[in-house]
CSV table of C-alpha atoms in Angstrom, one decimal:
chain,number,residue,atom,x,y,z
A,131,MET,CA,0.1,0.1,0.1
A,132,ILE,CA,2.9,2.2,0.6
A,133,LEU,CA,4.2,1.7,-2.8
A,134,ALA,CA,0.4,1.9,-4.3
A,135,VAL,CA,0.3,5.2,-2.4
A,136,ALA,CA,3.5,6.8,-4.1
A,137,LEU,CA,1.9,5.5,-7.6
A,138,PHE,CA,-1.3,7.1,-7.1
A,139,MET,CA,0.3,10.2,-6.5
A,140,GLU,CA,2.4,10.1,-9.9
A,141,GLN,CA,-0.8,8.6,-11.8
A,142,MET,CA,-3.1,11.4,-10.7
A,143,ASP,CA,-0.5,13.9,-11.4
A,144,SER,CA,-0.2,13.2,-14.7
A,145,THR,CA,-4.0,13.9,-15.5
A,146,VAL,CA,-4.9,16.4,-13.2
A,147,ILE,CA,-3.0,19.2,-14.8
A,148,ALA,CA,-5.0,18.7,-18.0
A,149,THR,CA,-8.2,20.1,-16.4
A,150,SER,CA,-6.2,23.2,-15.1
A,151,LEU,CA,-4.4,24.2,-18.3
A,152,PRO,CA,-6.6,27.0,-18.9
A,153,ALA,CA,-6.2,28.6,-15.3
A,154,ILE,CA,-2.2,28.3,-15.3
A,155,ALA,CA,-1.8,29.6,-19.1
A,156,ALA,CA,-3.7,32.8,-17.9
A,157,ASP,CA,-1.9,33.1,-15.0
A,158,ILE,CA,1.5,32.9,-16.3
A,159,GLY,CA,0.6,34.6,-19.6
A,160,THR,CA,0.5,32.0,-22.3
A,161,SER,CA,-2.1,30.1,-24.4
A,162,PRO,CA,-3.5,26.8,-23.4
A,163,ILE,CA,-2.3,25.0,-26.4
A,164,ALA,CA,1.3,26.3,-25.9
A,165,LEU,CA,1.1,25.3,-22.0
A,166,LYS,CA,0.4,21.4,-23.4
A,167,LEU,CA,4.4,21.3,-24.0
A,168,ALA,CA,4.3,20.9,-20.2
A,169,VAL,CA,2.3,17.5,-20.6
A,170,THR,CA,4.6,16.6,-23.4
A,171,SER,CA,7.6,17.5,-21.5
A,172,TYR,CA,6.6,15.3,-18.7
A,173,LEU,CA,5.9,12.3,-21.0
A,174,VAL,CA,9.5,12.8,-22.4
A,175,ALA,CA,11.1,12.8,-19.4
A,176,LEU,CA,9.4,9.4,-18.6
A,177,ALA,CA,10.3,7.8,-21.7
A,178,ILE,CA,14.1,8.8,-21.2
A,179,PHE,CA,14.7,7.6,-17.9
A,180,ILE,CA,12.5,4.7,-17.5
A,181,PRO,CA,15.2,2.3,-19.4
A,182,ILE,CA,17.9,3.2,-16.6
A,183,SER,CA,15.7,2.5,-13.7
A,184,GLY,CA,16.6,-1.4,-13.5
A,185,TRP,CA,20.2,-0.3,-13.7
A,186,MET,CA,20.0,2.0,-11.1
A,187,SER,CA,17.9,-0.2,-8.8
A,188,ASP,CA,20.7,-2.6,-8.8
A,189,ARG,CA,23.3,-0.1,-8.5
A,190,PHE,CA,22.3,2.0,-5.6
A,191,GLY,CA,19.8,-0.5,-4.1
A,192,ALA,CA,15.8,-0.4,-5.1
A,193,ARG,CA,14.6,1.3,-1.7
A,194,ASN,CA,17.1,4.3,-2.0
A,195,ILE,CA,16.2,4.9,-5.6
A,196,PHE,CA,12.4,4.6,-4.4
A,197,ARG,CA,13.0,7.2,-1.9
A,198,MET,CA,15.2,9.3,-4.3
A,199,ALA,CA,12.3,9.5,-6.9
A,200,ILE,CA,9.7,10.6,-4.4
A,201,PHE,CA,12.0,13.3,-3.4
A,202,VAL,CA,12.8,14.4,-7.0
A,203,PHE,CA,8.9,14.4,-7.8
A,204,MET,CA,8.4,16.7,-5.0
A,205,ILE,CA,10.9,19.2,-5.9
A,206,GLY,CA,9.4,19.2,-9.7
A,207,SER,CA,6.0,20.0,-7.6
A,208,ILE,CA,7.3,22.6,-5.9
A,209,ALA,CA,9.1,24.1,-8.8
A,210,CYS,CA,5.9,23.9,-10.8
A,211,ALA,CA,4.0,25.7,-8.1
A,212,PHE,CA,6.4,28.7,-8.3
A,213,SER,CA,6.8,28.6,-12.0
A,214,ASN,CA,5.7,32.4,-13.8
A,215,SER,CA,6.7,31.1,-17.2
A,216,ILE,CA,5.9,28.7,-20.0
A,217,THR,CA,9.8,28.0,-19.7
A,218,ALA,CA,10.0,27.5,-16.0
A,219,PHE,CA,6.6,25.4,-16.2
A,220,VAL,CA,8.2,23.0,-18.7
A,221,VAL,CA,11.2,22.5,-17.3
A,222,SER,CA,9.7,22.0,-13.7
A,223,ARG,CA,7.5,19.3,-15.3
A,224,LEU,CA,10.6,17.6,-16.7
A,225,ILE,CA,12.1,17.6,-13.3
A,226,GLN,CA,8.8,15.9,-12.1
A,227,GLY,CA,8.7,13.5,-15.1
A,228,ALA,CA,12.3,12.5,-14.0
A,229,GLY,CA,11.2,11.4,-10.6
A,230,GLY,CA,7.9,9.7,-11.9
A,231,SER,CA,10.2,7.7,-14.3
A,232,MET,CA,11.9,6.0,-11.4
A,233,MET,CA,8.6,5.7,-9.1
A,234,THR,CA,6.5,3.4,-11.3
A,235,PRO,CA,8.9,0.9,-12.2
A,236,VAL,CA,10.9,0.9,-9.1
A,237,SER,CA,7.9,0.4,-6.9
A,238,ARG,CA,7.0,-2.6,-9.2
A,239,LEU,CA,10.4,-4.2,-8.7
A,240,LEU,CA,10.2,-3.9,-5.1
A,241,LEU,CA,7.1,-5.5,-4.8
A,242,VAL,CA,8.4,-8.3,-7.2
A,243,ARG,CA,11.4,-9.1,-5.3
A,244,GLY,CA,9.8,-9.0,-2.1
A,245,THR,CA,6.3,-10.8,-2.7
A,246,PRO,CA,6.6,-14.7,-3.0
A,247,ARG,CA,5.2,-15.7,-6.5
A,248,HIS,CA,1.8,-17.3,-5.2
A,249,GLU,CA,1.1,-14.0,-3.7
A,250,LEU,CA,2.0,-12.0,-6.7
A,251,VAL,CA,-1.5,-11.7,-8.1
A,252,ASP,CA,-2.9,-10.0,-4.6
A,253,ALA,CA,0.0,-8.1,-4.4
A,254,MET,CA,-0.5,-6.8,-8.2
A,255,ALA,CA,-4.1,-6.1,-7.4
A,256,TRP,CA,-3.4,-3.7,-4.9
A,257,LEU,CA,-0.6,-1.9,-6.8
A,258,THR,CA,-3.2,-1.6,-10.0
A,259,ILE,CA,-5.7,0.2,-8.3
A,260,PRO,CA,-3.9,3.6,-8.4
A,261,ALA,CA,-2.9,3.2,-11.8
A,262,LEU,CA,-6.7,3.0,-12.5
A,263,ILE,CA,-8.2,5.4,-10.3
A,264,GLY,CA,-5.6,8.1,-10.6
A,265,PRO,CA,-6.5,9.2,-14.2
A,266,ILE,CA,-10.0,9.3,-13.1
A,267,MET,CA,-9.7,11.2,-10.2
A,268,GLY,CA,-7.4,13.8,-11.6
A,269,PRO,CA,-9.7,15.7,-13.5
A,270,PRO,CA,-12.4,16.2,-11.3
A,271,ILE,CA,-9.8,16.9,-8.2
A,272,GLY,CA,-7.8,19.4,-10.5
A,273,GLY,CA,-11.3,20.9,-11.5
A,274,PHE,CA,-12.3,21.5,-7.6
A,275,LEU,CA,-8.9,22.6,-6.6
A,276,THR,CA,-8.6,25.3,-9.6
A,277,THR,CA,-12.2,26.3,-9.1
A,278,TYR,CA,-12.5,26.9,-5.3
A,279,LEU,CA,-8.9,27.8,-4.4
A,280,THR,CA,-5.9,28.0,-7.0
A,281,TRP,CA,-4.1,25.9,-9.4
A,282,HIS,CA,-1.0,25.9,-7.5
A,283,TRP,CA,-2.4,23.4,-5.0
A,284,ILE,CA,-2.5,20.8,-7.5
A,285,PHE,CA,1.3,20.7,-7.1
A,286,TRP,CA,1.2,21.5,-3.4
A,287,ILE,CA,-0.7,18.8,-2.6
A,288,ASN,CA,1.8,16.4,-3.5
A,289,VAL,CA,4.3,17.6,-0.8
A,290,PRO,CA,2.9,16.4,2.2
A,291,ILE,CA,1.9,12.9,0.3
A,292,GLY,CA,5.6,13.0,-0.7
A,293,VAL,CA,6.9,13.5,3.0
A,294,LEU,CA,5.0,10.8,4.2
A,295,GLY,CA,5.7,8.4,1.8
A,296,ILE,CA,9.3,8.9,2.3
A,297,ILE,CA,9.0,8.3,6.2
A,298,LEU,CA,7.0,5.1,5.3
A,299,VAL,CA,9.2,4.0,3.1
A,300,THR,CA,12.0,4.3,5.6
A,301,ARG,CA,10.1,2.9,8.3
A,302,PHE,CA,8.4,-0.1,6.7
A,303,LEU,CA,9.9,-1.2,3.4
A,304,PRO,CA,12.9,-3.8,4.2
A,305,ALA,CA,16.0,-2.9,3.0
A,306,VAL,CA,16.9,-4.4,-0.6
A,307,GLU,CA,20.7,-4.6,-1.1
A,308,PRO,CA,22.3,-3.4,-4.1
A,309,ARG,CA,23.0,-6.0,-6.8
A,310,SER,CA,25.8,-6.4,-9.0
A,311,PRO,CA,24.3,-4.5,-12.1
A,312,ARG,CA,25.4,-5.0,-15.6
A,313,PRO,CA,28.0,-2.5,-17.1
A,314,MET,CA,25.9,0.8,-18.0
A,315,ASP,CA,25.1,0.5,-21.9
A,316,PHE,CA,25.6,4.4,-22.5
A,317,PRO,CA,25.2,4.0,-26.4
A,318,GLY,CA,21.9,1.9,-25.8
A,319,PHE,CA,20.9,4.7,-23.1
A,320,CYS,CA,21.4,7.5,-25.8
A,321,LEU,CA,19.7,5.5,-28.7
A,322,CYS,CA,17.0,4.4,-26.4
A,323,GLY,CA,16.7,8.2,-25.2
A,324,ILE,CA,16.3,9.5,-28.6
A,325,GLY,CA,13.9,6.6,-29.5
A,326,PHE,CA,11.3,6.7,-26.7
A,327,SER,CA,11.2,10.0,-26.2
A,328,GLY,CA,11.2,11.1,-30.1
A,329,PHE,CA,8.1,8.6,-30.6
A,330,VAL,CA,6.2,9.7,-27.5
A,331,PHE,CA,6.9,13.4,-28.1
A,332,GLY,CA,5.8,12.7,-31.8
A,333,LEU,CA,2.5,11.0,-30.6
A,334,SER,CA,1.5,13.5,-27.9
A,335,VAL,CA,2.2,16.7,-30.6
A,336,ILE,CA,0.1,14.6,-33.2
A,337,SER,CA,-2.5,14.1,-30.4
A,338,LEU,CA,-2.4,17.3,-28.5
A,339,PRO,CA,-0.8,19.8,-31.1
A,340,ALA,CA,0.8,22.2,-29.4
A,341,VAL,CA,3.5,22.9,-32.0
A,342,PRO,CA,2.9,22.3,-35.9
A,343,VAL,CA,1.9,18.6,-36.4
A,344,ILE,CA,4.5,18.0,-38.9
A,345,TYR,CA,7.3,18.3,-36.1
A,346,GLY,CA,4.9,15.4,-34.4
A,347,TYR,CA,5.8,13.2,-37.9
A,348,ALA,CA,9.3,14.1,-38.0
A,349,THR,CA,10.1,13.1,-34.3
A,350,VAL,CA,8.0,9.9,-34.6
A,351,ALA,CA,10.1,9.2,-37.6
A,352,ILE,CA,13.5,10.1,-35.8
A,353,GLY,CA,12.2,7.8,-32.8
A,354,ILE,CA,11.4,4.6,-35.0
A,355,LEU,CA,14.9,5.3,-36.8
A,356,ALA,CA,16.4,5.5,-33.1
A,357,GLY,CA,14.7,2.2,-32.0
A,358,LEU,CA,15.7,0.3,-35.1
A,359,LEU,CA,19.3,1.3,-34.6
A,360,TYR,CA,19.0,0.3,-30.9
A,361,LEU,CA,17.8,-3.2,-31.8
A,362,LEU,CA,21.1,-3.5,-34.0
A,363,HIS,CA,23.0,-2.4,-31.3
A,364,ALA,CA,21.3,-4.7,-28.8
A,365,ARG,CA,22.2,-7.6,-30.8
A,366,ARG,CA,26.2,-7.0,-30.7
A,367,ALA,CA,26.3,-5.4,-27.4
A,368,PRO,CA,27.3,-7.8,-24.1
A,369,ASN,CA,25.4,-6.0,-21.9
A,370,PRO,CA,22.4,-4.1,-23.6
A,371,LEU,CA,20.3,-1.6,-21.5
A,372,LEU,CA,16.9,-3.3,-22.4
A,373,ASP,CA,17.8,-7.2,-23.7
A,374,PRO,CA,15.8,-7.8,-26.3
A,375,LYS,CA,16.3,-11.4,-25.3
A,376,MET,CA,14.0,-11.1,-22.2
A,377,PHE,CA,11.1,-11.9,-24.9
A,378,ARG,CA,12.5,-15.6,-24.6
A,379,TYR,CA,10.1,-15.9,-21.5
A,380,PRO,CA,7.0,-16.9,-23.0
A,381,MET,CA,4.5,-15.3,-20.4
A,382,PHE,CA,6.6,-12.2,-20.2
A,383,ARG,CA,6.4,-12.1,-24.0
A,384,ALA,CA,2.6,-12.4,-23.6
A,385,ALA,CA,2.2,-9.9,-21.2
A,386,ILE,CA,4.0,-7.3,-23.0
A,387,LEU,CA,2.8,-7.8,-26.4
A,388,GLY,CA,-0.9,-8.5,-25.6
A,389,ALA,CA,-1.2,-5.8,-22.9
A,390,SER,CA,0.2,-3.1,-25.0
A,391,ASN,CA,-2.9,-3.7,-27.0
A,392,PHE,CA,-5.1,-3.7,-24.2
A,393,ARG,CA,-3.6,-0.7,-22.8
A,394,MET,CA,-4.3,1.6,-26.0
A,395,GLY,CA,-7.7,1.3,-25.0
A,396,LEU,CA,-6.9,2.2,-21.6
A,397,GLY,CA,-5.1,4.9,-22.6
A,398,ALA,CA,-7.7,6.4,-24.6
A,399,LEU,CA,-10.8,6.1,-22.3
A,400,PRO,CA,-9.8,9.1,-19.9
A,401,PHE,CA,-9.2,11.2,-23.2
A,402,LEU,CA,-12.2,10.4,-25.2
A,403,MET,CA,-15.1,10.0,-22.3
A,404,PRO,CA,-14.5,13.5,-20.5
A,405,LEU,CA,-14.4,15.0,-24.1
A,406,MET,CA,-17.4,13.3,-25.2
A,407,LEU,CA,-19.6,14.3,-21.9
A,408,GLN,CA,-18.3,17.8,-22.1
A,409,LEU,CA,-18.4,18.7,-25.8
A,410,GLY,CA,-20.8,16.1,-26.9
A,411,PHE,CA,-23.3,16.0,-24.0
A,412,GLY,CA,-23.1,19.4,-22.5
A,413,LEU,CA,-21.9,18.4,-18.9
A,414,THR,CA,-19.5,20.5,-16.8
A,415,PRO,CA,-15.8,19.3,-16.1
A,416,LEU,CA,-17.1,18.6,-12.3
A,417,GLN,CA,-20.2,16.5,-13.7
A,418,SER,CA,-18.2,14.6,-16.2
A,419,GLY,CA,-15.5,13.6,-13.4
A,420,SER,CA,-18.4,12.3,-11.2
A,421,VAL,CA,-19.5,10.1,-14.1
A,422,THR,CA,-16.3,8.7,-14.9
A,423,PHE,CA,-15.1,8.3,-11.2
A,424,VAL,CA,-17.2,5.0,-11.0
A,425,SER,CA,-14.9,3.2,-12.9
A,426,ALA,CA,-12.5,3.5,-10.2
A,427,LEU,CA,-15.2,1.8,-7.9
A,428,GLY,CA,-15.2,-0.9,-10.3
A,429,SER,CA,-11.4,-1.4,-10.2
A,430,MET,CA,-11.3,-1.4,-6.6
A,431,GLY,CA,-14.2,-4.1,-6.3
A,432,SER,CA,-12.2,-6.5,-8.5
A,433,LYS,CA,-9.3,-6.7,-6.0
A,434,PHE,CA,-11.1,-8.6,-3.6
A,435,ALA,CA,-12.2,-11.4,-5.9
A,436,ALA,CA,-8.9,-11.4,-8.2
A,437,SER,CA,-6.6,-14.3,-6.8
A,438,ARG,CA,-9.7,-16.3,-6.2
A,439,THR,CA,-10.8,-15.9,-9.5
A,440,PHE,CA,-7.4,-16.9,-10.9
A,441,LYS,CA,-6.9,-19.7,-9.0
A,442,ALA,CA,-10.5,-21.1,-9.8
A,443,PHE,CA,-10.2,-20.8,-13.8
A,444,GLY,CA,-6.7,-20.2,-14.4
A,445,PHE,CA,-4.6,-17.4,-16.0
A,446,ARG,CA,-5.3,-17.8,-19.6
A,447,THR,CA,-9.2,-18.3,-19.1
A,448,VAL,CA,-9.5,-15.4,-16.9
A,449,ILE,CA,-7.2,-13.0,-18.8
A,450,SER,CA,-8.6,-13.9,-22.0
A,451,ILE,CA,-12.4,-13.5,-20.9
A,452,THR,CA,-11.9,-10.2,-18.9
A,453,THR,CA,-9.7,-8.6,-21.7
A,454,LEU,CA,-12.4,-9.5,-24.3
A,455,LEU,CA,-15.2,-8.2,-22.0
A,456,ALA,CA,-13.4,-5.0,-21.1
A,457,ALA,CA,-13.0,-4.3,-24.7
A,458,ILE,CA,-16.6,-4.9,-25.3
A,459,PHE,CA,-17.7,-2.4,-22.6
A,460,LEU,CA,-15.1,-0.1,-24.1
A,461,GLY,CA,-17.1,-0.3,-27.3
A,462,ILE,CA,-20.2,0.1,-25.5
A,463,ASN,CA,-19.5,3.7,-24.8
A,464,GLY,CA,-19.8,4.4,-28.6
A,465,LEU,CA,-23.5,3.8,-28.3
A,466,PHE,CA,-24.0,6.3,-25.7
A,467,THR,CA,-26.0,9.9,-26.9
A,468,ALA,CA,-27.1,12.9,-24.7
A,469,GLU,CA,-30.2,11.2,-24.2
A,470,THR,CA,-29.0,8.3,-22.5
A,471,PRO,CA,-29.6,8.2,-18.7
A,472,LEU,CA,-26.6,8.9,-16.6
A,473,PHE,CA,-27.3,6.0,-14.6
A,474,LEU,CA,-26.8,3.8,-17.4
A,475,ILE,CA,-23.6,5.2,-18.6
A,476,MET,CA,-22.2,5.1,-15.0
A,477,ALA,CA,-23.1,1.3,-14.6
A,478,CYS,CA,-21.5,0.4,-17.7
A,479,LEU,CA,-18.3,2.4,-16.7
A,480,LEU,CA,-18.5,0.3,-13.4
A,481,ILE,CA,-18.6,-3.0,-14.8
A,482,GLY,CA,-15.9,-2.0,-17.3
A,483,GLY,CA,-13.5,-0.7,-14.7
A,484,LEU,CA,-14.2,-4.2,-12.9
A,485,PHE,CA,-13.1,-6.1,-15.9
A,486,ARG,CA,-9.9,-3.9,-16.8
A,487,SER,CA,-8.6,-3.9,-13.1
A,488,MET,CA,-9.0,-8.1,-13.1
A,489,ALA,CA,-7.3,-8.3,-16.6
A,490,PHE,CA,-4.5,-5.9,-15.4
A,491,SER,CA,-4.2,-7.7,-11.9
A,492,GLY,CA,-3.4,-10.8,-14.0
A,493,VAL,CA,-1.0,-9.3,-16.9
A,494,ASN,CA,1.0,-7.6,-14.2
A,495,ALA,CA,1.7,-10.6,-12.1
A,496,MET,CA,2.1,-12.8,-15.4
A,497,ALA,CA,4.6,-10.4,-16.5
A,498,PHE,CA,6.9,-11.8,-13.9
A,499,GLY,CA,5.7,-15.4,-13.5
A,500,ASP,CA,8.4,-17.3,-15.4
A,501,VAL,CA,11.3,-14.3,-15.1
A,502,ASP,CA,14.3,-15.4,-13.1
A,503,ASP,CA,15.3,-13.4,-10.2
A,504,ALA,CA,18.4,-12.0,-12.0
A,505,ASP,CA,16.4,-10.6,-14.8
A,506,SER,CA,13.6,-8.9,-12.8
A,507,SER,CA,15.2,-5.4,-13.0
A,508,GLN,CA,15.3,-6.0,-16.8
A,509,ALA,CA,11.6,-7.1,-17.0
A,510,THR,CA,10.6,-4.4,-14.8
A,511,ALA,CA,12.1,-1.5,-17.2
A,512,ILE,CA,10.9,-3.0,-20.2
A,513,ASN,CA,7.1,-3.7,-19.1
A,514,ALA,CA,7.4,0.2,-17.6
A,515,VAL,CA,8.4,1.3,-21.2
A,516,ALA,CA,5.9,-0.7,-23.1
A,517,GLN,CA,3.3,0.7,-20.7
A,518,ARG,CA,3.8,4.2,-21.4
A,519,ILE,CA,4.2,3.9,-25.1
A,520,SER,CA,1.0,1.9,-25.6
A,521,MET,CA,-0.8,4.4,-23.3
A,522,ALA,CA,0.6,7.4,-25.5
A,523,MET,CA,-0.3,5.5,-28.7
A,524,GLY,CA,-3.9,5.1,-27.5
A,525,VAL,CA,-4.4,8.8,-26.6
A,526,ALA,CA,-2.7,9.7,-30.0
A,527,ILE,CA,-4.8,6.9,-32.2
A,528,ALA,CA,-8.1,8.4,-30.6
A,529,GLY,CA,-7.0,11.7,-31.1
A,530,GLY,CA,-6.2,11.2,-35.1
A,531,ILE,CA,-9.5,9.5,-35.7
A,532,LEU,CA,-11.5,12.3,-33.9
A,533,GLU,CA,-9.6,14.5,-36.3
A,534,ILE,CA,-10.2,12.2,-39.4
A,535,SER,CA,-14.0,11.7,-38.6
A,536,SER,CA,-14.4,15.6,-38.1
A,537,SER,CA,-12.9,16.4,-41.1
A,538,PHE,CA,-15.7,14.7,-43.3
A,539,HIS,CA,-18.0,17.6,-41.9
A,540,ASP,CA,-17.2,21.0,-40.9
A,541,GLY,CA,-14.3,20.3,-38.6
A,542,ARG,CA,-16.7,20.5,-35.5
A,543,LEU,CA,-16.6,17.5,-33.0
A,544,LEU,CA,-19.8,15.7,-33.0
A,545,VAL,CA,-21.1,13.0,-30.9
A,546,SER,CA,-20.8,10.4,-33.7
A,547,ASP,CA,-17.1,11.3,-33.9
A,548,PHE,CA,-16.6,10.1,-30.7
A,549,HIS,CA,-18.6,6.9,-31.2
A,550,VAL,CA,-16.3,6.2,-34.1
A,551,ALA,CA,-13.0,6.7,-31.9
A,552,PHE,CA,-14.6,4.5,-29.4
A,553,PHE,CA,-15.4,1.7,-31.7
A,554,SER,CA,-11.9,1.6,-33.2
A,555,VAL,CA,-10.1,1.8,-29.9
A,556,SER,CA,-12.2,-1.0,-28.6
A,557,ALA,CA,-11.2,-3.4,-31.5
A,558,ILE,CA,-7.5,-2.7,-30.9
A,559,SER,CA,-8.0,-3.9,-27.5
A,560,ALA,CA,-10.1,-6.9,-28.2
A,561,LEU,CA,-6.7,-8.1,-30.3
A,562,ALA,CA,-5.1,-9.0,-26.8
A,563,CYS,CA,-7.4,-11.8,-26.3
A,564,ILE,CA,-5.8,-13.2,-29.6
A,565,THR,CA,-2.5,-13.3,-27.8
A,566,PHE,CA,-3.4,-14.6,-24.3
A,567,LEU,CA,-5.7,-17.4,-25.9
A,568,ARG,CA,-2.4,-18.8,-27.3
A,569,LEU,CA,-0.9,-19.1,-24.1
A,570,PRO,CA,-0.6,-22.8,-22.7
A,571,ARG,CA,-3.4,-24.0,-20.8
A,572,ASP,CA,-1.6,-24.3,-17.3
A,573,ALA,CA,0.1,-20.7,-17.8
A,574,GLY,CA,0.5,-19.1,-14.6
A,575,ALA,CA,-0.3,-21.9,-12.5
A,576,GLU,CA,2.8,-21.3,-10.1
A,577,LEU,CA,1.4,-17.9,-9.6
A,578,THR,CA,-1.8,-19.5,-7.9
A,579,ALA,CA,-0.5,-22.9,-6.6
A,580,ARG,CA,0.2,-21.7,-2.8
A,581,GLY,CA,1.5,-24.2,-1.0
A,582,ARG,CA,0.5,-27.1,-3.4
A,583,LYS,CA,4.3,-28.3,-4.4
A,584,ARG,CA,5.3,-28.0,-0.6
A,585,ARG,CA,2.3,-30.1,0.7
A,586,HIS,CA,3.3,-33.0,-2.3
A,587,ALA,CA,7.1,-32.6,-1.1
A,588,GLU,CA,7.0,-32.3,2.6
A,589,PRO,CA,3.4,-33.7,3.9
A,590,GLU,CA,4.2,-34.8,7.3
A,591,GLU,CA,5.8,-31.6,8.2
A,592,ALA,CA,2.7,-29.7,7.0
A,593,VAL,CA,0.2,-31.7,8.3
A,594,ALA,CA,2.3,-32.0,11.8
A,595,GLU,CA,2.6,-28.0,12.1
A,596,ASN,CA,-1.0,-27.4,11.4
A,597,SER,CA,-2.5,-30.2,13.4
A,598,GLY,CA,-0.4,-30.9,15.9
A,599,SER,CA,-1.4,-34.3,16.1
A,600,ARG,CA,1.1,-37.5,15.7
A,601,GLN,CA,-1.9,-39.8,14.6
A,602,ILE,CA,-2.9,-37.5,11.7
A,603,CYS,CA,0.7,-37.1,10.4
A,604,LEU,CA,0.9,-40.7,10.3
A,605,ALA,CA,-2.3,-41.5,8.3
A,606,ARG,CA,-1.2,-38.8,6.1
A,607,TRP,CA,2.0,-40.3,5.3
A,608,LYS,CA,0.5,-43.9,4.9
A,609,HIS,CA,-1.8,-42.5,2.5
A,610,SER,CA,0.8,-40.9,0.2
A,611,SER,CA,3.6,-43.0,0.6
A,612,PRO,CA,4.6,-45.4,-2.4
A,613,ALA,CA,3.8,-48.8,-2.5
A,614,GLY,CA,6.0,-51.3,-1.1
A,615,SER,CA,7.9,-48.7,0.9
A,616,GLN,CA,6.1,-48.9,4.2
A,617,ASP,CA,8.0,-52.3,5.7
A,618,SER,CA,11.2,-50.4,5.0
A,619,ALA,CA,11.4,-48.8,8.3
A,620,PRO,CA,9.0,-48.5,11.3
A,621,ALA,CA,6.0,-46.3,11.2
A,622,ASP,CA,7.3,-43.9,14.0
A,623,ALA,CA,10.6,-43.6,12.4
A,624,ARG,CA,9.4,-42.9,9.0
A,625,VAL,CA,7.1,-40.2,10.2
A,626,LYS,CA,10.0,-38.6,11.9
C-alpha cells in the first residue's frame, strides 16, 4: 500500500494538470495550446529515464532509488507551483517526470522481489488500483482545486504526500541490498532516450498539437529510426540496456505484447470520455468527472476477487475473457448519446472498470511469472516502457480518429465522431484476447498454486505443524507413500 500511494500520486498528477491548463495559462501569460508542451515534456522525461530504472535499482538499491524518486518528484512539484513562465513550467515538469520515471518501475521491482510468487496476484491487484483510479480522479480533483482554491494546489498537495511516503518507506519497507548490475550501456541509453522520447513526443504532438503537427510526424520518424538502430546495437552489445532476449520468456512476451494492445484502449478512455461528456453531452468538468469516477469503484471491487478467480479458472481463461469483456464495454461507450440516462452510463463504466482491473491484475503478475530473479530489473524496465508507449499510442490513435472523422463534415466535433473513436480503440483492445488465448492451458499455475508443491514434497511436516497431531501425520504419510515402501522402516521412524 505504501508503494501504491506513491504510484497514485504520480498517476493522478499526470492527468490532473489537463483540467487546470486554462487557468495556469492565463496566470503565466500564455495560451493553453502552448502550455500543453508541459504535458509532453513530462512524457518525454518518462521515456528517457525509465530504461535506466532497473540499472539504477541494482546499482544503488531499489529502496534508495524509490525514496530518491519521491524526493525528486516533490522538488519538481514545488518548482511547478512557483513557475511564472512557460519555460520555467516546462522545465519543472521535466524534473517531475524524472522522478515519476523511477517511481513506477522501481515500486513494481520492490514488490516483485519482496513478494512470493503465489502472492503476486494479490499484491499486483493492490498496486493496480492507483494506476486506474489516478487518471479518473485527476480531472475532478484538478477542477475542484482550480475552481475553489488556485491551480498551485494541484502541485502543493504532492508535498505532504511525498514526505509521508519517504517516512513510510524508510520505516516499513525492508532494505534491499544493491546487486551487481550489468555494465552501463551508454550507447544504448542514448539510442533508447532518442527513440522513446522522439516517439512519445511525436505522438503527443499529433494528438495534442501544441506545435505544428509536422514536427510530430518528424520526431516519430526519428524515434522509430533510433529504435531500429538500438535493436541492431543490442544484438552486438554484451550487456544491452534493454535486452531483447527477455522475450524468450513466453509469459513475459505474452504479457508485453498482449497488454500493449489492451492498454491502448485504457489510454484512450480517460481522453475520450470526458471530452464526449463535456463537448458532446454538455456536462460541466465537475459533472463529467463525477460520472467517470465510478470506473474506479469497479477497479477497487475486482481486487477482492482477483486471486480467487485466477485460482479457480486459470490465468489463460480469466485474462482472455476479461480483456474481451473489457474491450466490449469500451465499445459500448460508443452507443451513448445525450439522451442516455447517466445511471446507465455509470453502470457500464463500473462493470468495465471491474473487468479492466481484473485483467491488469493478472497481466502485471504474469509478466514476472516465468522471469528469473536475476532478470527482474530488466523485466520491470521493459514492462514500464511498454506501458508508457502503449498508453501514449492510445491517446494518439483516439485523437487521430477524432480529427479524421470530424474532417468529413465542418471540422467541429460531433457525438458521432466519439462513437467512431470508441469503436476503433475497442477493436484494438480486443486483439489482446488472441495473444492470451495462445498461452498454454497451465500458464501462470505457479502464481496461484500456493503451497501445493510444498504439501506434496513434505506432507508430514505440513500436517504436523497445522494439526499438532502425531496420529493425523502418520495417517497422511501412509496414504501418500509409494507402494512397497511401508515395510522398510518402523512407522514412527518414517514419520520423524
